[in-house]
PDB file of C-alpha atoms in Angstrom:
ATOM      1  CA  MET P  36      29.825 -15.598  76.382  1.00 36.00           C
ATOM      2  CA  ASN P  37      30.911 -18.469  77.968  1.00 38.00           C
ATOM      3  CA  ARG P  38      28.419 -21.074  80.218  1.00 40.00           C
ATOM      4  CA  SER P  39      29.160 -20.635  84.080  1.00 46.00           C
ATOM      5  CA  ALA P  40      30.060 -23.624  86.202  1.00 45.00           C
ATOM      6  CA  GLY P  41      26.540 -23.001  88.369  1.00 48.00           C
ATOM      7  CA  ASP P  42      24.876 -22.957  84.889  1.00 47.00           C
ATOM      8  CA  ALA P  43      26.321 -26.512  84.095  1.00 44.00           C
ATOM      9  CA  GLU P  44      25.785 -27.834  87.119  1.00 47.00           C
ATOM     10  CA  ALA P  45      22.320 -27.072  87.045  1.00 46.00           C
ATOM     11  CA  LEU P  46      21.940 -27.960  83.375  1.00 44.00           C
ATOM     12  CA  GLN P  47      22.728 -31.711  83.976  1.00 46.00           C
ATOM     13  CA  LYS P  48      20.773 -32.042  86.912  1.00 48.00           C
ATOM     14  CA  ALA P  49      17.252 -30.480  84.586  1.00 48.00           C
ATOM     15  CA  SER P  50      18.344 -32.412  81.494  1.00 50.00           C
ATOM     16  CA  GLY P  51      17.489 -36.061  81.848  1.00 54.00           C
ATOM     17  CA  ASN P  52      18.709 -38.704  79.959  1.00 71.00           C
ATOM     18  CA  GLN P  53      20.668 -37.239  77.112  1.00 75.00           C
ATOM     19  CA  PRO P  54      20.646 -38.671  73.806  1.00 75.00           C
ATOM     20  CA  LYS P  55      23.555 -40.566  72.456  1.00 72.00           C
ATOM     21  CA  THR P  56      22.710 -40.507  68.500  1.00 88.00           C
ATOM     22  CA  ALA P  57      21.905 -37.536  66.256  1.00 87.00           C
ATOM     23  CA  ARG P  58      18.353 -38.858  66.129  1.00 88.00           C
ATOM     24  CA  GLY P  59      18.167 -39.099  69.571  1.00 90.00           C
ATOM     25  CA  GLU P  60      19.020 -35.436  69.942  1.00 92.00           C
ATOM     26  CA  ALA P  61      16.739 -34.614  67.118  1.00 94.00           C
ATOM     27  CA  THR P  62      14.036 -36.218  69.470  1.00 95.00           C
ATOM     28  CA  ARG P  63      14.863 -34.464  72.455  1.00 94.00           C
ATOM     29  CA  LYS P  64      14.711 -31.359  71.026  1.00 94.00           C
ATOM     30  CA  ALA P  65      11.898 -31.531  69.355  1.00 96.00           C
ATOM     31  CA  ILE P  66      10.188 -32.590  73.000  1.00 96.00           C
ATOM     32  CA  LEU P  67      12.044 -29.548  74.540  1.00 95.00           C
ATOM     33  CA  SER P  68      10.445 -26.774  71.377  1.00 95.00           C
ATOM     34  CA  ALA P  69       6.851 -28.801  71.772  1.00 97.00           C
ATOM     35  CA  ALA P  70       7.061 -28.031  75.655  1.00 97.00           C
ATOM     36  CA  GLU P  71       8.184 -24.437  74.855  1.00 96.00           C
ATOM     37  CA  ARG P  72       4.810 -23.670  73.303  1.00 96.00           C
ATOM     38  CA  VAL P  73       2.544 -25.890  74.920  1.00 97.00           C
ATOM     39  CA  ILE P  74       3.854 -24.974  78.094  1.00 97.00           C
ATOM     40  CA  GLY P  75       3.963 -21.493  76.901  1.00 95.00           C
ATOM     41  CA  ALA P  76       0.282 -21.134  75.658  1.00 95.00           C
ATOM     42  CA  ARG P  77      -1.260 -23.044  78.481  1.00 97.00           C
ATOM     43  CA  GLY P  78       0.812 -22.787  81.400  1.00 97.00           C
ATOM     44  CA  TYR P  79       2.521 -25.791  83.606  1.00 97.00           C
ATOM     45  CA  ASN P  80      -0.423 -26.868  85.599  1.00 97.00           C
ATOM     46  CA  ASP P  81      -3.061 -27.428  82.202  1.00 97.00           C
ATOM     47  CA  ALA P  82      -0.212 -28.606  80.053  1.00 97.00           C
ATOM     48  CA  SER P  83      -0.047 -32.010  80.376  1.00 97.00           C
ATOM     49  CA  ILE P  84       2.950 -34.776  78.943  1.00 97.00           C
ATOM     50  CA  GLY P  85       0.261 -35.661  76.325  1.00 97.00           C
ATOM     51  CA  HIS P  86      -0.368 -32.993  75.014  1.00 98.00           C
ATOM     52  CA  ILE P  87       3.334 -32.514  74.705  1.00 97.00           C
ATOM     53  CA  THR P  88       3.837 -35.354  72.616  1.00 97.00           C
ATOM     54  CA  SER P  89       1.133 -34.527  70.777  1.00 97.00           C
ATOM     55  CA  GLU P  90       2.639 -31.450  69.975  1.00 97.00           C
ATOM     56  CA  ALA P  91       5.935 -33.346  69.361  1.00 97.00           C
ATOM     57  CA  GLY P  92       4.163 -35.720  67.404  1.00 97.00           C
ATOM     58  CA  VAL P  93       6.311 -38.644  69.024  1.00 96.00           C
ATOM     59  CA  ALA P  94       4.470 -40.901  71.522  1.00 96.00           C
ATOM     60  CA  GLN P  95       4.240 -40.353  74.716  1.00 94.00           C
ATOM     61  CA  GLY P  96       6.454 -43.130  76.615  1.00 95.00           C
ATOM     62  CA  THR P  97       9.507 -41.185  74.012  1.00 96.00           C
ATOM     63  CA  PHE P  98       9.230 -38.536  76.693  1.00 96.00           C
ATOM     64  CA  TYR P  99      10.357 -40.737  79.458  1.00 95.00           C
ATOM     65  CA  ILE P 100      13.259 -41.793  77.361  1.00 94.00           C
ATOM     66  CA  TYR P 101      14.102 -38.410  77.833  1.00 94.00           C
ATOM     67  CA  PHE P 102      12.954 -36.840  80.763  1.00 95.00           C
ATOM     68  CA  ASN P 103      11.670 -38.680  84.016  1.00 95.00           C
ATOM     69  CA  THR P 104       9.063 -35.887  84.602  1.00 96.00           C
ATOM     70  CA  LYS P 105       6.903 -32.536  82.915  1.00 96.00           C
ATOM     71  CA  GLU P 106       8.572 -30.332  85.964  1.00 96.00           C
ATOM     72  CA  GLN P 107      12.168 -31.677  84.828  1.00 95.00           C
ATOM     73  CA  VAL P 108      11.143 -30.394  80.509  1.00 96.00           C
ATOM     74  CA  PHE P 109      10.188 -27.172  82.865  1.00 97.00           C
ATOM     75  CA  SER P 110      13.166 -26.118  84.418  1.00 95.00           C
ATOM     76  CA  GLU P 111      15.416 -26.779  81.414  1.00 94.00           C
ATOM     77  CA  LEU P 112      13.612 -24.379  79.278  1.00 96.00           C
ATOM     78  CA  VAL P 113      14.170 -21.564  82.437  1.00 96.00           C
ATOM     79  CA  LEU P 114      17.749 -22.537  81.754  1.00 93.00           C
ATOM     80  CA  GLU P 115      17.430 -22.244  78.079  1.00 92.00           C
ATOM     81  CA  MET P 116      15.829 -18.985  78.158  1.00 94.00           C
ATOM     82  CA  GLY P 117      19.115 -18.000  80.537  1.00 94.00           C
ATOM     83  CA  ARG P 118      21.654 -19.334  78.571  1.00 95.00           C
ATOM     84  CA  LEU P 119      20.365 -17.596  75.203  1.00 94.00           C
ATOM     85  CA  VAL P 120      18.794 -14.386  76.147  1.00 95.00           C
ATOM     86  CA  ARG P 121      22.582 -14.231  78.021  1.00 95.00           C
ATOM     87  CA  HIS P 122      24.182 -15.345  74.211  1.00 96.00           C
ATOM     88  CA  THR P 123      22.115 -13.048  72.686  1.00 97.00           C
ATOM     89  CA  ILE P 124      22.979  -9.592  74.426  1.00 97.00           C
ATOM     90  CA  ALA P 125      26.537 -10.793  74.631  1.00 96.00           C
ATOM     91  CA  ASP P 126      26.555 -10.900  70.520  1.00 97.00           C
ATOM     92  CA  ALA P 127      24.495  -7.955  70.231  1.00 97.00           C
ATOM     93  CA  THR P 128      27.177  -5.519  72.181  1.00 97.00           C
ATOM     94  CA  LEU P 129      30.172  -7.354  71.251  1.00 96.00           C
ATOM     95  CA  GLY P 130      32.457  -4.395  70.335  1.00 95.00           C
ATOM     96  CA  ILE P 131      31.216  -1.985  72.177  1.00 96.00           C
ATOM     97  CA  ASP P 132      32.964   0.310  74.128  1.00 93.00           C
ATOM     98  CA  ASP P 133      30.230   2.606  75.206  1.00 96.00           C
ATOM     99  CA  ARG P 134      28.838   1.404  78.709  1.00 97.00           C
ATOM    100  CA  LEU P 135      25.703   3.989  78.182  1.00 97.00           C
ATOM    101  CA  GLU P 136      26.293   1.936  73.913  1.00 97.00           C
ATOM    102  CA  ALA P 137      26.094  -0.861  75.248  1.00 97.00           C
ATOM    103  CA  GLU P 138      22.969  -0.223  77.344  1.00 98.00           C
ATOM    104  CA  LYS P 139      21.347   0.482  74.182  1.00 98.00           C
ATOM    105  CA  ALA P 140      21.985  -2.148  72.172  1.00 98.00           C
ATOM    106  CA  GLY P 141      21.706  -4.980  75.208  1.00 98.00           C
ATOM    107  CA  LEU P 142      17.718  -3.521  76.461  1.00 98.00           C
ATOM    108  CA  THR P 143      17.019  -3.900  72.244  1.00 98.00           C
ATOM    109  CA  ALA P 144      18.587  -7.271  71.274  1.00 98.00           C
ATOM    110  CA  PHE P 145      16.530  -8.451  74.738  1.00 98.00           C
ATOM    111  CA  LEU P 146      13.508  -7.040  73.856  1.00 98.00           C
ATOM    112  CA  GLU P 147      13.808  -8.327  70.188  1.00 98.00           C
ATOM    113  CA  PHE P 148      14.512 -11.949  72.122  1.00 97.00           C
ATOM    114  CA  VAL P 149      11.188 -11.825  73.520  1.00 95.00           C
ATOM    115  CA  CYS P 150       9.417 -10.612  71.199  1.00 96.00           C
ATOM    116  CA  ALA P 151      10.484 -13.411  69.041  1.00 95.00           C
ATOM    117  CA  HIS P 152       9.893 -16.270  72.217  1.00 95.00           C
ATOM    118  CA  PRO P 153       6.893 -15.051  73.807  1.00 95.00           C
ATOM    119  CA  ASP P 154       6.430 -18.810  75.186  1.00 96.00           C
ATOM    120  CA  LEU P 155       9.667 -19.077  76.698  1.00 93.00           C
ATOM    121  CA  TYR P 156       9.314 -15.456  78.449  1.00 93.00           C
ATOM    122  CA  ARG P 157       5.783 -16.517  79.774  1.00 94.00           C
ATOM    123  CA  ILE P 158       7.505 -19.917  81.468  1.00 96.00           C
ATOM    124  CA  VAL P 159      10.124 -17.974  82.798  1.00 95.00           C
ATOM    125  CA  GLN P 160       7.684 -15.424  84.470  1.00 94.00           C
ATOM    126  CA  GLU P 161       5.362 -18.746  86.055  1.00 96.00           C
ATOM    127  CA  ALA P 162       8.735 -20.519  87.512  1.00 97.00           C
ATOM    128  CA  LEU P 163       8.870 -18.277  90.315  1.00 96.00           C
ATOM    129  CA  PHE P 164       5.543 -20.795  91.251  1.00 96.00           C
ATOM    130  CA  VAL P 165       6.463 -23.929  89.764  1.00 96.00           C
ATOM    131  CA  ASP P 166      10.438 -23.728  90.112  1.00 96.00           C
ATOM    132  CA  PRO P 167      11.154 -21.427  92.327  1.00 96.00           C
ATOM    133  CA  GLN P 168      15.304 -22.453  92.547  1.00 95.00           C
ATOM    134  CA  ALA P 169      15.104 -22.069  88.287  1.00 95.00           C
ATOM    135  CA  TYR P 170      13.886 -18.752  88.762  1.00 96.00           C
ATOM    136  CA  ARG P 171      16.470 -17.488  91.106  1.00 96.00           C
ATOM    137  CA  GLU P 172      18.849 -19.376  88.954  1.00 95.00           C
ATOM    138  CA  TYR P 173      18.377 -17.555  85.936  1.00 96.00           C
ATOM    139  CA  TYR P 174      18.221 -13.918  87.617  1.00 97.00           C
ATOM    140  CA  GLN P 175      21.061 -14.053  89.665  1.00 97.00           C
ATOM    141  CA  THR P 176      23.273 -15.866  87.446  1.00 96.00           C
ATOM    142  CA  PHE P 177      22.306 -12.741  84.837  1.00 96.00           C
ATOM    143  CA  ALA P 178      22.677 -10.485  87.799  1.00 97.00           C
ATOM    144  CA  ALA P 179      26.128 -11.538  88.174  1.00 97.00           C
ATOM    145  CA  GLY P 180      27.135 -11.139  84.986  1.00 95.00           C
ATOM    146  CA  TYR P 181      25.210  -7.870  84.652  1.00 96.00           C
ATOM    147  CA  ARG P 182      27.198  -6.587  87.923  1.00 98.00           C
ATOM    148  CA  SER P 183      30.812  -7.242  86.773  1.00 97.00           C
ATOM    149  CA  GLY P 184      30.219  -5.452  83.709  1.00 96.00           C
ATOM    150  CA  LEU P 185      29.269  -2.057  85.308  1.00 97.00           C
ATOM    151  CA  ILE P 186      31.745  -2.584  87.609  1.00 98.00           C
ATOM    152  CA  ALA P 187      34.338  -2.558  84.454  1.00 97.00           C
ATOM    153  CA  ALA P 188      32.375   0.409  83.564  1.00 97.00           C
ATOM    154  CA  GLU P 189      33.064   2.072  86.375  1.00 98.00           C
ATOM    155  CA  GLN P 190      36.555   1.708  86.691  1.00 97.00           C
ATOM    156  CA  ALA P 191      36.998   2.793  83.012  1.00 97.00           C
ATOM    157  CA  GLY P 192      35.326   6.652  83.730  1.00 97.00           C
ATOM    158  CA  GLN P 193      32.884   6.031  81.235  1.00 97.00           C
ATOM    159  CA  ILE P 194      29.417   5.492  84.435  1.00 97.00           C
ATOM    160  CA  SER P 195      29.345   7.573  87.577  1.00 97.00           C
ATOM    161  CA  PRO P 196      29.863   5.772  90.682  1.00 97.00           C
ATOM    162  CA  GLY P 197      27.636   3.912  92.576  1.00 97.00           C
ATOM    163  CA  ASP P 198      26.086   0.385  94.309  1.00 98.00           C
ATOM    164  CA  ALA P 199      26.938  -2.069  91.060  1.00 98.00           C
ATOM    165  CA  GLU P 200      24.848  -4.760  92.644  1.00 98.00           C
ATOM    166  CA  ILE P 201      21.872  -2.487  93.234  1.00 98.00           C
ATOM    167  CA  ARG P 202      22.301  -0.832  89.385  1.00 98.00           C
ATOM    168  CA  ALA P 203      22.601  -4.232  88.260  1.00 98.00           C
ATOM    169  CA  TRP P 204      18.868  -5.386  89.462  1.00 98.00           C
ATOM    170  CA  ALA P 205      17.434  -2.086  88.727  1.00 98.00           C
ATOM    171  CA  LEU P 206      18.405  -1.925  85.053  1.00 98.00           C
ATOM    172  CA  MET P 207      17.171  -5.306  85.017  1.00 97.00           C
ATOM    173  CA  GLY P 208      13.974  -4.639  85.970  1.00 97.00           C
ATOM    174  CA  ILE P 209      13.566  -2.160  83.385  1.00 98.00           C
ATOM    175  CA  GLY P 210      14.309  -5.079  80.678  1.00 97.00           C
ATOM    176  CA  ARG P 211      11.681  -7.236  82.507  1.00 97.00           C
ATOM    177  CA  ALA P 212       8.855  -4.299  82.651  1.00 97.00           C
ATOM    178  CA  LEU P 213       9.338  -3.025  79.194  1.00 98.00           C
ATOM    179  CA  GLY P 214       9.546  -7.232  78.054  1.00 96.00           C
ATOM    180  CA  GLU P 215       6.004  -7.753  80.061  1.00 95.00           C
ATOM    181  CA  GLN P 216       4.357  -4.636  77.962  1.00 95.00           C
ATOM    182  CA  LEU P 217       5.422  -6.070  74.898  1.00 96.00           C
ATOM    183  CA  VAL P 218       4.767 -10.425  75.424  1.00 94.00           C
ATOM    184  CA  VAL P 219       2.003 -10.342  78.443  1.00 92.00           C
ATOM    185  CA  PHE P 220       0.102  -6.844  77.990  1.00 95.00           C
ATOM    186  CA  LYS P 221       0.772  -6.649  74.098  1.00 94.00           C
ATOM    187  CA  THR P 222       0.581  -2.911  74.006  1.00 93.00           C
ATOM    188  CA  GLY P 223       2.247  -2.368  70.667  1.00 91.00           C
ATOM    189  CA  ARG P 224       4.604  -0.186  71.135  1.00 95.00           C
ATOM    190  CA  PRO P 225       7.943  -0.847  68.659  1.00 97.00           C
ATOM    191  CA  ILE P 226      11.195  -1.529  70.281  1.00 98.00           C
ATOM    192  CA  PRO P 227      12.720   0.940  69.198  1.00 98.00           C
ATOM    193  CA  GLU P 228      10.530   3.708  70.706  1.00 98.00           C
ATOM    194  CA  LEU P 229      10.786   1.382  74.253  1.00 98.00           C
ATOM    195  CA  VAL P 230      14.334   1.713  74.058  1.00 98.00           C
ATOM    196  CA  ALA P 231      14.697   5.394  73.541  1.00 98.00           C
ATOM    197  CA  GLY P 232      12.514   6.522  76.149  1.00 98.00           C
ATOM    198  CA  ALA P 233      13.781   3.802  78.583  1.00 98.00           C
ATOM    199  CA  TYR P 234      18.243   4.950  77.157  1.00 98.00           C
ATOM    200  CA  ASP P 235      17.068   8.300  77.733  1.00 98.00           C
ATOM    201  CA  LEU P 236      16.042   7.632  81.810  1.00 97.00           C
ATOM    202  CA  ILE P 237      19.048   5.029  81.967  1.00 97.00           C
ATOM    203  CA  ALA P 238      21.348   8.104  80.617  1.00 96.00           C
ATOM    204  CA  ASN P 239      19.713  11.338  81.885  1.00 96.00           C
ATOM    205  CA  GLY P 240      17.707   9.883  84.791  1.00 95.00           C
ATOM    206  CA  ILE P 241      14.695  11.940  85.533  1.00 95.00           C
ATOM    207  CA  LYS P 242      16.075  14.975  86.857  1.00 93.00           C
ATOM    208  CA  PRO P 243      15.308  18.497  85.459  1.00 92.00           C
TER     209      PRO P 243
END
């Protein structure tokens, strides 16, 4: 999936000083990775720059070579989650022509991603209070792509006619709620079981 103009602009705002060497890039990635673990575990308010640099194994002053503030790192992690999720789902659904099958494959890929990146998922949820703009960017960008896919599927006769905007947000809500069940509530339900139940709802509804 190609990065949107909005993605690129938001990334430029959030990214801080870009390294000019491979070593600098590796250090910057190490700081971001450490921030993901520390903020995901402690929460934004309780995670300090000192905690992040200690986790990354770098001096605290090194942080400011690449980032100006803790909020800047946080914002970039939210954007990174959005990019990674969209790319993961795009890869999982590549070559699937039937929209309903694509829904199943996409939901499976999303939940597997969430389980593999629980800290990133928690960071996005916290963004509603820490960085509402990044939070909106995350969901609005996702919704725009989702809506386009539903419109195309409707035009191809693969799904029934309906409001693509409402459907996009409702379907995103299913994924988000199931992700919370796995990461926040730690129910331990197997992903195939969750996907099967959600897919039945998506494909057949709840009419008797």
